[in-house]
Amino acid sequence: MKESWRWYGPLDKILLGEIAQTGATGIVTALHEVPYGEVWQRETIASRKADIEAAGFDWVVVESLPIHERIKRNEGDLSGLFANYRQSMANLAAEGIYTICYNFMPLLDWTRTDLAAPVARGGSCLRFSAPKMAALELFMLGRDAARNDYLPEVITEAERWFQASSDDERAVLMNSVMAGLPGAYERYDADGLKTALKLYEGIDRTALRGHMQRFLEEVVPAAEELGMRFCVHPDDPPRDILGLPRIVSDADDIGWLLEAVDSPANGLTLCAGSLGANPKNDVPAIARRFASRIHFAHLRNVKKDADGSFEEAAHLTGDTDMVDLVAALLQEEQRRRDAGDSAWEIPFRPDHGHELLDDASRNTHPGYPLVGRMRGLAELRGVIAGLSYAGTAAS
């Protein structure tokens, strides 16, 4: 497996020279400064790639080439946006970059309510609190329909938190929910979020699936011609929020989208944390079921609560059996090698991570600390080495 690291380019507080000291050899990044819908120019791609290679890395995955919200809403004449997207793909392929991770989450990317929840032995983690999210939906946004989305006891706790909270605490909650948006774009306040949500009125799960299928039909044939691999990132959290449908949350969803445009170029980013936050998901089983279509992996872990809350756990100590999951990925790599597949290696990155030691002083992108991810990478490297040795010894 290819050890990789997410880097936010010039926006990142962590330098490539520091990443080199983690032992990772691949970089996962994007042109976060380019507005959604515009073409990624080949010259800009080449320049970013040259910086990465000069530091001793390969640019192994684009994460992500974002999808304009109008495409997700299937709004108006989309021919120009699709043409721009395909041109960006062609420009990436011309520079030797062939794997694109993307998501189809409406409006928001990953969503958390707390960016620095304390962990038992020091440090902090990302957390999704169902009561806080319910408080935002019901009492800050006035979305009364959200009462159908939460347990009664969660709503009771949400109202208690809201009544006790200050304006500053509510602002921190809104900022935390907005923090998952990538790049350097303006975040929403409560009024702005209400306005943005209105644009999705009437778009239910069935409609959004249709919009996603249209997107795939527009780009997967181009990916096939270019020799590229698309890999969808599951929803995070894997549940509807803010009244917005989420359609990549479990094995059934994944099966649907891979069959909607049935091509090896239409694949999966196996995100252990996103899938692991859904209590019904058996993540190693999902990995084995869809192994041949996994083009990229995010390895992290979560610990779930009964009320729908969850938080980022250490990479080896959450609810998902990480050793079994890594074993599934190594088995798939071996199958590809045996079949003579030149693209047998699965790039992975240690996703998220606890803020440890001096991480908090760096003010990095939430969830992407240096020390915490380096700890995760070291633990995963040990698992991979142990499983690989055991396999060699057994043979």
Coordinates of C-alpha atoms in Angstrom, one line a residue:
M1 CA 0.0 0.0 0.0
K2 CA 1.2 3.5 -0.9
E3 CA 1.7 5.7 2.2
S4 CA 0.3 9.1 1.4
W5 CA -0.5 12.4 3.1
R6 CA -3.1 15.0 2.4
W7 CA -1.5 18.4 1.8
Y8 CA -3.4 21.6 1.2
G9 CA -0.8 23.2 -1.0
P10 CA 0.1 26.9 -0.3
L11 CA -2.9 27.0 2.1
D12 CA -1.3 24.4 4.4
K13 CA 0.6 25.2 7.6
I14 CA 2.5 22.0 7.3
L15 CA 5.4 22.1 4.8
L16 CA 6.4 19.4 2.4
G17 CA 9.8 19.1 4.1
E18 CA 8.0 18.3 7.4
I19 CA 5.7 15.7 5.7
A20 CA 8.8 14.0 4.3
Q21 CA 9.9 13.3 7.9
T22 CA 6.7 11.2 8.4
G23 CA 7.9 8.6 5.9
A24 CA 5.0 9.1 3.5
T25 CA 6.0 9.1 -0.2
G26 CA 2.7 10.1 -1.9
I27 CA 0.9 13.4 -1.8
V28 CA -2.9 13.8 -2.0
T29 CA -3.8 17.3 -2.9
A30 CA -5.9 19.6 -5.1
L31 CA -5.9 23.2 -6.5
H32 CA -8.0 24.4 -3.6
E33 CA -7.6 28.0 -4.7
V34 CA -9.4 27.5 -8.0
P35 CA -13.1 28.4 -7.8
Y36 CA -15.6 25.5 -8.3
G37 CA -16.5 25.1 -11.9
E38 CA -13.4 26.7 -13.4
V39 CA -10.9 24.7 -15.5
W40 CA -7.7 23.6 -13.8
Q41 CA -5.1 24.9 -16.2
R42 CA -2.4 22.4 -17.2
E43 CA 0.4 25.0 -16.4
T44 CA -0.9 25.3 -12.8
I45 CA -1.2 21.6 -12.4
A46 CA 2.4 21.2 -13.7
S47 CA 3.7 23.8 -11.3
R48 CA 2.1 22.2 -8.3
K49 CA 3.3 18.8 -9.4
A50 CA 6.9 20.1 -9.8
D51 CA 6.8 21.5 -6.2
I52 CA 5.7 18.1 -5.0
E53 CA 8.3 16.1 -6.9
A54 CA 11.1 18.5 -5.9
A55 CA 10.3 17.6 -2.3
G56 CA 10.7 13.9 -3.1
F57 CA 7.0 12.9 -3.4
D58 CA 4.6 11.6 -6.1
W59 CA 1.2 13.4 -6.6
V60 CA -0.8 10.2 -6.3
V61 CA -4.4 11.3 -5.9
V62 CA -6.4 14.5 -6.6
E63 CA -8.6 15.2 -3.6
S64 CA -10.7 16.6 -4.9
L65 CA -11.8 17.9 -8.2
P66 CA -14.9 19.5 -6.7
I67 CA -18.4 19.3 -8.3
H68 CA -20.2 22.5 -8.7
E69 CA -23.4 22.8 -6.6
R70 CA -25.4 23.4 -9.7
I71 CA -24.5 20.0 -11.0
K72 CA -25.7 18.5 -7.7
R73 CA -28.9 20.3 -8.1
N74 CA -29.2 19.6 -11.8
E75 CA -29.8 23.3 -12.3
G76 CA -30.0 25.0 -15.7
D77 CA -27.7 24.4 -18.6
L78 CA -24.8 22.4 -17.3
S79 CA -23.0 21.8 -20.6
G80 CA -20.3 24.4 -19.7
L81 CA -19.7 23.0 -16.3
F82 CA -19.4 19.5 -17.5
A83 CA -17.1 20.6 -20.3
N84 CA -14.8 22.4 -17.8
Y85 CA -14.8 19.4 -15.6
R86 CA -13.7 17.1 -18.4
Q87 CA -11.0 19.6 -19.5
S88 CA -9.6 19.6 -16.0
M89 CA -9.5 15.8 -16.1
A90 CA -7.7 15.9 -19.4
N91 CA -5.2 18.4 -18.1
L92 CA -4.5 16.2 -15.0
A93 CA -4.0 13.1 -17.2
A94 CA -1.7 15.0 -19.4
E95 CA 0.5 15.6 -16.3
G96 CA 0.4 11.9 -15.3
I97 CA -2.2 12.2 -12.5
Y98 CA -4.9 9.6 -13.0
T99 CA -6.8 9.1 -9.7
I100 CA -9.6 11.6 -8.6
C101 CA -11.4 11.4 -5.3
Y102 CA -14.6 13.3 -5.2
N103 CA -17.8 13.5 -3.1
F104 CA -21.5 14.2 -3.9
M105 CA -22.5 15.6 -0.6
P106 CA -24.9 18.5 -1.1
L107 CA -23.7 21.9 0.1
L108 CA -21.4 20.7 2.9
D109 CA -18.4 18.5 3.1
W110 CA -17.6 16.5 6.3
T111 CA -19.5 17.9 9.2
R112 CA -18.5 18.1 12.9
T113 CA -19.9 20.1 15.8
D114 CA -16.7 20.2 17.9
L115 CA -13.2 20.7 16.5
A116 CA -11.3 20.2 19.7
A117 CA -13.1 17.7 21.9
P118 CA -10.8 16.5 24.7
V119 CA -9.6 12.9 24.7
A120 CA -8.8 10.8 27.7
R121 CA -5.0 11.0 27.8
G122 CA -4.6 14.5 26.5
G123 CA -5.0 16.1 23.1
S124 CA -8.2 16.7 21.3
C125 CA -10.3 15.2 18.4
L126 CA -13.1 16.1 16.0
R127 CA -16.6 15.2 17.3
F128 CA -20.1 15.1 15.9
S129 CA -22.6 15.7 18.7
A130 CA -26.2 14.8 17.7
P131 CA -27.7 17.2 20.3
K132 CA -25.6 20.1 19.1
M133 CA -26.4 19.4 15.5
A134 CA -30.1 19.2 16.5
A135 CA -29.8 22.5 18.3
L136 CA -28.4 24.2 15.2
E137 CA -31.1 22.8 13.0
L138 CA -34.1 23.3 15.3
F139 CA -33.2 26.5 17.2
M140 CA -30.6 28.3 15.2
L141 CA -32.0 27.6 11.7
G142 CA -35.6 27.1 12.7
R143 CA -35.9 23.9 10.7
D144 CA -38.8 22.3 12.6
A145 CA -38.9 19.3 10.2
A146 CA -35.6 18.2 11.9
R147 CA -37.7 16.9 14.8
N148 CA -38.2 13.8 12.6
D149 CA -34.5 13.3 12.2
Y150 CA -33.5 13.0 15.9
L151 CA -34.4 10.8 18.9
P152 CA -36.7 12.5 21.4
E153 CA -34.0 12.5 24.1
V154 CA -31.6 14.2 21.6
I155 CA -34.1 17.0 21.0
T156 CA -34.5 17.5 24.8
E157 CA -30.7 17.7 25.2
A158 CA -30.5 20.1 22.2
E159 CA -33.0 22.5 23.7
R160 CA -31.2 22.4 27.0
W161 CA -27.9 23.2 25.3
F162 CA -29.4 26.0 23.2
Q163 CA -31.1 27.7 26.2
A164 CA -27.8 27.5 28.2
S165 CA -25.5 28.6 25.3
S166 CA -24.1 32.1 24.7
D167 CA -24.0 33.9 21.4
D168 CA -20.3 33.1 21.2
E169 CA -20.9 29.4 21.8
R170 CA -23.5 29.3 19.1
A171 CA -21.1 31.1 16.7
V172 CA -18.4 28.5 17.5
L173 CA -20.9 25.7 16.7
M174 CA -21.7 27.3 13.3
N175 CA -18.0 27.8 12.6
S176 CA -17.3 24.2 13.5
V177 CA -20.0 22.9 11.1
M178 CA -18.6 25.1 8.3
A179 CA -15.0 23.9 8.9
G180 CA -15.3 20.8 6.8
L181 CA -15.6 22.9 3.6
P182 CA -12.2 22.6 1.8
G183 CA -10.2 25.4 0.3
A184 CA -10.2 29.2 1.0
Y185 CA -13.9 29.9 0.4
E186 CA -16.3 32.0 2.4
R187 CA -18.3 30.0 5.0
Y188 CA -22.0 30.5 5.8
D189 CA -23.5 32.2 8.8
A190 CA -27.0 31.1 9.9
D191 CA -28.8 33.4 7.4
G192 CA -26.5 32.4 4.6
L193 CA -27.0 28.7 5.3
K194 CA -30.8 29.2 5.3
T195 CA -30.6 30.8 1.9
A196 CA -28.3 28.1 0.5
L197 CA -30.6 25.3 1.8
K198 CA -33.6 26.8 0.0
L199 CA -31.9 26.0 -3.3
Y200 CA -32.2 22.3 -2.5
E201 CA -35.9 22.4 -1.6
G202 CA -37.7 19.6 -3.5
I203 CA -34.5 17.6 -4.1
D204 CA -35.0 14.3 -2.3
R205 CA -33.0 11.1 -2.3
T206 CA -34.4 9.8 -5.6
A207 CA -33.8 13.1 -7.3
L208 CA -30.2 13.4 -6.0
R209 CA -29.4 9.9 -7.2
G210 CA -30.6 10.9 -10.7
H211 CA -28.4 14.0 -10.6
M212 CA -25.4 11.9 -9.5
Q213 CA -26.1 9.3 -12.3
R214 CA -26.1 12.2 -14.8
F215 CA -22.7 13.4 -13.5
L216 CA -21.2 9.9 -13.8
E217 CA -22.6 9.5 -17.3
E218 CA -20.9 12.8 -18.3
V219 CA -17.5 12.1 -16.8
V220 CA -16.9 8.3 -16.6
P221 CA -16.6 7.8 -20.4
A222 CA -13.9 10.6 -20.4
A223 CA -12.1 8.9 -17.5
E224 CA -12.1 5.6 -19.5
E225 CA -10.6 7.4 -22.5
L226 CA -7.9 9.1 -20.3
G227 CA -7.1 6.0 -18.3
M228 CA -8.3 7.7 -15.1
R229 CA -9.9 6.3 -12.0
F230 CA -12.8 8.1 -10.2
C231 CA -13.4 7.1 -6.6
V232 CA -16.4 8.5 -4.7
H233 CA -15.9 9.5 -1.0
P234 CA -18.7 8.3 1.2
D235 CA -20.9 10.8 3.1
D236 CA -19.6 12.2 6.4
P237 CA -21.6 11.8 8.5
P238 CA -23.4 8.9 6.7
R239 CA -26.9 10.3 7.4
D240 CA -29.2 13.1 6.1
I241 CA -28.4 16.5 7.8
L242 CA -30.1 19.9 7.4
G243 CA -32.8 18.2 5.4
L244 CA -30.3 17.4 2.7
P245 CA -30.3 13.8 1.4
R246 CA -27.1 11.8 1.6
I247 CA -26.8 9.0 -0.9
V248 CA -23.4 7.4 -0.4
S249 CA -23.8 6.2 3.2
D250 CA -23.8 2.3 3.2
A251 CA -23.2 -0.8 1.1
D252 CA -26.5 -0.5 -0.7
D253 CA -25.7 3.0 -1.8
I254 CA -22.3 2.0 -3.0
G255 CA -23.6 -0.9 -4.9
W256 CA -26.2 1.4 -6.6
L257 CA -23.7 4.0 -7.7
L258 CA -21.1 1.5 -9.0
E259 CA -23.8 -0.2 -11.0
A260 CA -25.3 3.1 -12.2
V261 CA -22.3 3.4 -14.6
D262 CA -20.7 0.1 -14.4
S263 CA -17.1 0.7 -15.3
P264 CA -13.7 0.0 -13.5
A265 CA -13.2 3.8 -13.9
N266 CA -16.2 4.4 -11.6
G267 CA -14.8 3.4 -8.2
L268 CA -14.7 3.9 -4.5
T269 CA -12.6 5.8 -1.9
L270 CA -12.8 3.4 1.0
C271 CA -13.2 5.8 4.0
A272 CA -13.2 3.8 7.1
G273 CA -14.3 6.7 9.3
S274 CA -17.2 7.9 7.2
L275 CA -18.6 4.4 6.7
G276 CA -17.7 3.4 10.3
A277 CA -20.0 6.2 11.7
N278 CA -23.0 4.3 10.4
P279 CA -23.9 1.6 13.0
K280 CA -25.1 -0.8 10.3
N281 CA -21.9 -0.8 8.3
D282 CA -19.4 -3.6 8.6
V283 CA -16.5 -1.7 7.0
P284 CA -14.1 -4.7 6.4
A285 CA -17.1 -6.6 4.8
I286 CA -17.8 -3.5 2.6
A287 CA -14.1 -3.5 1.6
R288 CA -14.2 -7.1 0.6
R289 CA -17.5 -6.8 -1.3
F290 CA -16.2 -3.8 -3.4
A291 CA -12.5 -4.6 -3.4
S292 CA -12.0 -4.5 -7.1
R293 CA -13.4 -1.0 -7.3
I294 CA -11.4 0.5 -4.5
H295 CA -8.9 3.0 -5.9
F296 CA -8.0 4.9 -2.7
A297 CA -8.4 4.5 1.0
H298 CA -8.8 6.8 4.0
L299 CA -7.9 5.0 7.1
R300 CA -9.2 6.4 10.4
N301 CA -11.5 5.2 13.1
V302 CA -14.5 6.5 15.1
K303 CA -16.2 5.7 18.4
K304 CA -20.0 5.9 18.2
D305 CA -22.6 6.7 20.9
A306 CA -26.1 5.4 21.0
D307 CA -27.7 8.8 20.3
G308 CA -26.0 9.1 16.9
S309 CA -23.0 11.1 18.1
F310 CA -19.5 10.0 17.3
E311 CA -15.9 11.1 17.6
E312 CA -12.6 10.4 16.0
A313 CA -10.8 7.6 17.8
A314 CA -7.2 6.7 17.6
H315 CA -6.6 4.8 14.4
L316 CA -6.4 1.3 16.0
T317 CA -8.9 1.8 18.9
G318 CA -12.2 2.7 17.4
D319 CA -15.3 0.6 16.5
T320 CA -13.9 -0.6 13.2
D321 CA -11.5 -3.6 13.2
M322 CA -8.7 -1.8 11.4
V323 CA -6.4 -4.8 11.3
D324 CA -9.1 -6.8 9.5
L325 CA -9.8 -3.9 7.1
V326 CA -6.1 -3.5 6.2
A327 CA -6.0 -7.3 5.7
A328 CA -8.8 -6.9 3.2
L329 CA -7.0 -4.2 1.3
L330 CA -3.7 -6.2 1.2
Q331 CA -5.6 -9.3 -0.1
E332 CA -7.0 -7.2 -2.9
E333 CA -3.5 -5.9 -3.7
Q334 CA -2.3 -9.4 -3.9
R335 CA -5.2 -10.4 -6.2
R336 CA -4.3 -7.5 -8.5
R337 CA -0.6 -8.5 -8.6
D338 CA -1.5 -12.1 -9.4
A339 CA -3.7 -10.8 -12.2
G340 CA -0.8 -8.8 -13.7
D341 CA -2.5 -5.4 -13.0
S342 CA 0.1 -2.7 -13.2
A343 CA -2.1 -0.5 -11.0
W344 CA -2.1 -3.0 -8.1
E345 CA -1.0 -0.7 -5.3
I346 CA -3.8 1.1 -3.3
P347 CA -2.7 4.5 -2.1
F348 CA -3.9 5.3 1.4
R349 CA -3.6 8.2 3.8
P350 CA -4.0 8.4 7.6
D351 CA -7.2 10.4 7.7
H352 CA -7.8 13.0 10.4
G353 CA -6.0 12.4 13.7
H354 CA -6.0 13.7 17.2
E355 CA -4.3 17.0 18.0
L356 CA -1.3 15.9 20.1
L357 CA 1.7 17.6 21.7
D358 CA 2.2 20.9 19.9
D359 CA -0.3 20.3 17.2
A360 CA -2.8 22.8 18.6
S361 CA -0.3 25.6 18.3
R362 CA 0.1 25.1 14.5
N363 CA -3.5 26.2 13.6
T364 CA -3.6 23.6 10.8
H365 CA -6.8 22.6 8.9
P366 CA -9.2 21.0 11.5
G367 CA -8.6 17.3 11.6
Y368 CA -5.3 17.5 9.8
P369 CA -2.6 17.9 12.5
L370 CA 1.0 16.8 12.0
V371 CA 1.8 14.8 15.1
G372 CA -1.6 13.1 15.3
R373 CA -1.6 11.9 11.7
M374 CA 2.0 10.9 12.0
R375 CA 1.1 8.7 14.9
G376 CA -1.8 7.2 12.8
L377 CA 0.6 6.6 9.9
A378 CA 3.1 4.8 12.1
E379 CA 0.4 2.6 13.6
L380 CA -1.0 1.7 10.2
R381 CA 2.5 1.1 8.9
G382 CA 3.1 -1.4 11.7
V383 CA -0.2 -3.2 10.9
I384 CA 0.7 -3.5 7.3
A385 CA 4.2 -4.7 8.1
G386 CA 2.9 -7.3 10.5
L387 CA 0.2 -8.6 8.2
S388 CA 2.7 -8.7 5.3
Y389 CA 5.2 -10.6 7.3
A390 CA 2.6 -13.1 8.5
G391 CA 1.5 -13.6 4.9
T392 CA 5.1 -14.2 3.8
A393 CA 5.7 -16.6 6.7
A394 CA 2.5 -18.5 6.0
S395 CA 3.5 -19.0 2.3

